[in-house]
Amino acid sequence: MRAAAGDIRVWSVAVVALVFAAYHGALGCGFALDDHAAIERSAVVTGPFSLARIFASDFWGRTAESRFVETWRPLTVLTFALDWHLGGGAPWRFHLTNVALHAAAAVVVLRAGWTRVGRASALAAAAIFAVHTLHTDAVTAVVGRADLLAFLAMAATWWRHGRRDRKSTRLNSSHLVISYAVFCLKKK
């Protein structure tokens, strides 16, 4: 069992390296298209940090007083605000977070498949997931973070649910409830 745990750690690092090799160019990109409205022009993201404002506003920074509130994604907006305040509004910080989230998702794909479909298949699936061009928009457009976070919550739940070494049903149930709540805070 120890060798298998060591193997998966090594392969997890390899999958993360694949993601960074494929998407390191995103770190030099600026904001594009919807990024401007959701981040730079959003007082919720760029103004004083306020959890209350984040949870009371939609993805675009509009409040309940506006008749145009459409998409409520407070966890995504929270990560935007954290990136803005920790990185001084620098686009590379936002892109780094997206690349890191995609790397985490690729590792979850690897780990979820490790005991379900076998090591070789799990590694192949994770490697394809890591570099497939299908993910380019979600990784390189900062607003694609909503999709990254939603997939990560879903994949982590799938991984946790299928673990053979479950310590307790209570822990597993708690994880499912928390994952569901987090998922609801990320996507429309």
Short mmCIF file of C-alpha atoms in Angstrom, two decimals:
data_model
loop_
_atom_site.label_atom_id
_atom_site.label_comp_id
_atom_site.label_asym_id
_atom_site.label_seq_id
_atom_site.Cartn_x
_atom_site.Cartn_y
_atom_site.Cartn_z
CA MET A 1 0.00 0.00 0.00
CA ARG A 2 2.90 2.36 0.78
CA ALA A 3 4.36 1.95 -2.72
CA ALA A 4 0.98 2.71 -4.29
CA ALA A 5 0.64 5.87 -2.19
CA GLY A 6 4.12 6.98 -3.25
CA ASP A 7 3.38 6.20 -6.88
CA ILE A 8 0.22 8.30 -6.92
CA ARG A 9 2.07 11.24 -5.37
CA VAL A 10 4.76 11.07 -8.05
CA TRP A 11 2.17 10.81 -10.81
CA SER A 12 0.17 13.67 -9.25
CA VAL A 13 3.24 15.90 -9.48
CA ALA A 14 3.72 14.78 -13.10
CA VAL A 15 0.10 15.71 -13.92
CA VAL A 16 0.54 19.14 -12.31
CA ALA A 17 3.72 19.62 -14.38
CA LEU A 18 1.76 18.75 -17.53
CA VAL A 19 -0.87 21.37 -16.72
CA PHE A 20 1.75 24.06 -16.11
CA ALA A 21 3.63 23.07 -19.28
CA ALA A 22 0.42 23.36 -21.31
CA TYR A 23 -0.96 26.54 -19.72
CA HIS A 24 2.05 28.55 -18.49
CA GLY A 25 1.49 30.98 -21.37
CA ALA A 26 -1.75 32.09 -19.72
CA LEU A 27 0.25 33.75 -16.94
CA GLY A 28 1.35 36.46 -19.37
CA CYS A 29 -2.16 37.23 -20.58
CA GLY A 30 -4.21 40.20 -19.50
CA PHE A 31 -7.92 40.39 -18.92
CA ALA A 32 -10.13 39.71 -21.95
CA LEU A 33 -13.77 40.00 -22.94
CA ASP A 34 -16.04 39.29 -19.93
CA ASP A 35 -13.09 39.50 -17.53
CA HIS A 36 -13.27 43.31 -17.76
CA ALA A 37 -16.89 43.46 -16.62
CA ALA A 38 -16.71 40.69 -14.01
CA ILE A 39 -13.44 41.86 -12.48
CA GLU A 40 -12.07 45.28 -13.40
CA ARG A 41 -15.43 47.09 -13.52
CA SER A 42 -16.91 45.26 -10.53
CA ALA A 43 -16.86 47.35 -7.36
CA VAL A 44 -17.57 44.14 -5.46
CA VAL A 45 -14.22 42.72 -6.63
CA THR A 46 -12.10 45.89 -6.73
CA GLY A 47 -13.62 47.81 -3.82
CA PRO A 48 -13.17 47.24 -0.11
CA PHE A 49 -13.31 43.53 0.69
CA SER A 50 -16.76 42.59 2.00
CA LEU A 51 -18.22 39.10 2.26
CA ALA A 52 -21.66 40.66 2.72
CA ARG A 53 -21.35 42.52 -0.61
CA ILE A 54 -20.04 39.40 -2.35
CA PHE A 55 -23.01 37.33 -1.20
CA ALA A 56 -25.50 40.13 -1.92
CA SER A 57 -24.32 40.72 -5.50
CA ASP A 58 -24.38 38.69 -8.67
CA PHE A 59 -21.41 37.57 -10.77
CA TRP A 60 -21.27 40.96 -12.51
CA GLY A 61 -21.38 43.01 -9.30
CA ARG A 62 -25.03 43.99 -9.53
CA THR A 63 -27.05 44.07 -6.33
CA ALA A 64 -30.58 42.97 -5.57
CA GLU A 65 -31.78 46.55 -6.13
CA SER A 66 -30.90 46.13 -9.79
CA ARG A 67 -33.54 44.47 -11.90
CA PHE A 68 -30.80 42.73 -13.88
CA VAL A 69 -29.39 40.32 -11.29
CA GLU A 70 -28.83 37.16 -13.29
CA THR A 71 -26.04 34.91 -12.07
CA TRP A 72 -25.24 34.31 -8.44
CA ARG A 73 -21.77 32.77 -8.04
CA PRO A 74 -20.49 34.07 -4.71
CA LEU A 75 -17.63 31.60 -4.34
CA THR A 76 -16.27 32.53 -7.76
CA VAL A 77 -16.60 36.24 -6.99
CA LEU A 78 -14.93 35.63 -3.62
CA THR A 79 -11.90 34.12 -5.38
CA PHE A 80 -11.82 37.11 -7.76
CA ALA A 81 -11.84 39.52 -4.82
CA LEU A 82 -9.09 37.56 -3.06
CA ASP A 83 -6.97 37.55 -6.22
CA TRP A 84 -7.55 41.29 -6.67
CA HIS A 85 -6.59 42.20 -3.13
CA LEU A 86 -3.70 39.74 -2.77
CA GLY A 87 -2.27 40.41 -6.23
CA GLY A 88 -2.95 44.12 -6.52
CA GLY A 89 -5.24 43.57 -9.51
CA ALA A 90 -2.47 42.02 -11.62
CA PRO A 91 -3.96 39.68 -14.26
CA TRP A 92 -1.17 37.09 -13.83
CA ARG A 93 -2.47 36.38 -10.31
CA PHE A 94 -5.94 35.54 -11.65
CA HIS A 95 -4.47 33.35 -14.38
CA LEU A 96 -2.22 31.55 -11.89
CA THR A 97 -5.26 30.72 -9.78
CA ASN A 98 -7.07 29.32 -12.84
CA VAL A 99 -4.08 27.21 -13.87
CA ALA A 100 -3.71 25.93 -10.29
CA LEU A 101 -7.43 25.04 -10.14
CA HIS A 102 -7.13 23.15 -13.43
CA ALA A 103 -4.07 21.32 -12.07
CA ALA A 104 -6.04 20.38 -8.95
CA ALA A 105 -8.89 19.10 -11.13
CA ALA A 106 -6.48 16.99 -13.19
CA VAL A 107 -5.04 15.47 -10.01
CA VAL A 108 -8.55 14.66 -8.79
CA VAL A 109 -9.23 12.93 -12.12
CA LEU A 110 -6.07 10.87 -11.57
CA ARG A 111 -6.90 9.99 -7.99
CA ALA A 112 -10.54 9.18 -8.69
CA GLY A 113 -9.58 6.79 -11.46
CA TRP A 114 -6.60 5.24 -9.67
CA THR A 115 -8.64 2.53 -7.93
CA ARG A 116 -11.64 2.54 -10.26
CA VAL A 117 -10.10 1.94 -13.67
CA GLY A 118 -6.50 1.10 -12.87
CA ARG A 119 -3.34 3.10 -12.75
CA ALA A 120 -2.52 3.20 -16.45
CA SER A 121 -6.03 4.26 -17.47
CA ALA A 122 -6.23 6.82 -14.67
CA LEU A 123 -2.90 8.31 -15.69
CA ALA A 124 -3.93 8.45 -19.34
CA ALA A 125 -7.25 10.09 -18.44
CA ALA A 126 -5.57 12.64 -16.17
CA ALA A 127 -2.89 13.44 -18.76
CA ILE A 128 -5.48 13.96 -21.49
CA PHE A 129 -7.61 16.04 -19.14
CA ALA A 130 -4.55 18.12 -18.19
CA VAL A 131 -3.61 19.15 -21.72
CA HIS A 132 -6.79 18.83 -23.79
CA THR A 133 -7.65 21.99 -25.70
CA LEU A 134 -11.28 21.70 -24.63
CA HIS A 135 -10.28 23.33 -21.33
CA THR A 136 -8.47 26.30 -22.87
CA ASP A 137 -11.35 28.75 -22.46
CA ALA A 138 -12.03 27.78 -18.85
CA VAL A 139 -8.35 28.03 -17.93
CA THR A 140 -7.25 31.11 -19.88
CA ALA A 141 -10.36 33.29 -19.57
CA VAL A 142 -10.51 34.33 -15.93
CA VAL A 143 -14.32 34.16 -15.88
CA GLY A 144 -13.95 30.47 -16.79
CA ARG A 145 -13.12 29.97 -13.13
CA ALA A 146 -16.80 29.27 -12.42
CA ASP A 147 -16.51 26.18 -14.61
CA LEU A 148 -13.21 25.13 -13.02
CA LEU A 149 -14.65 25.42 -9.52
CA ALA A 150 -17.85 23.59 -10.45
CA PHE A 151 -15.94 20.71 -12.04
CA LEU A 152 -13.52 20.53 -9.13
CA ALA A 153 -16.39 20.23 -6.61
CA MET A 154 -18.11 17.57 -8.70
CA ALA A 155 -14.93 15.58 -9.32
CA ALA A 156 -13.85 15.75 -5.68
CA THR A 157 -17.25 14.44 -4.63
CA TRP A 158 -17.00 11.60 -7.15
CA TRP A 159 -13.48 10.79 -5.94
CA ARG A 160 -14.45 10.87 -2.25
CA HIS A 161 -17.57 8.81 -2.80
CA GLY A 162 -15.67 6.04 -4.54
CA ARG A 163 -12.78 5.73 -2.11
CA ARG A 164 -12.31 2.20 -0.83
CA ASP A 165 -10.60 3.30 2.35
CA ARG A 166 -13.57 5.18 3.74
CA LYS A 167 -13.06 5.62 7.47
CA SER A 168 -16.67 6.33 8.32
CA THR A 169 -19.99 6.85 6.66
CA ARG A 170 -20.44 10.02 8.70
CA LEU A 171 -17.27 11.59 7.27
CA ASN A 172 -18.28 10.58 3.76
CA SER A 173 -21.78 12.01 4.21
CA SER A 174 -20.36 15.25 5.59
CA HIS A 175 -18.07 15.56 2.57
CA LEU A 176 -20.99 15.07 0.19
CA VAL A 177 -23.09 17.73 1.93
CA ILE A 178 -20.19 20.21 1.99
CA SER A 179 -19.35 19.52 -1.67
CA TYR A 180 -22.96 20.02 -2.68
CA ALA A 181 -23.13 23.34 -0.82
CA VAL A 182 -19.88 24.51 -2.37
CA PHE A 183 -21.09 23.43 -5.81
CA CYS A 184 -24.27 25.47 -5.36
CA LEU A 185 -22.20 28.58 -4.55
CA LYS A 186 -20.14 28.30 -7.74
CA LYS A 187 -22.48 27.91 -10.64
CA LYS A 188 -25.75 29.53 -11.72
#
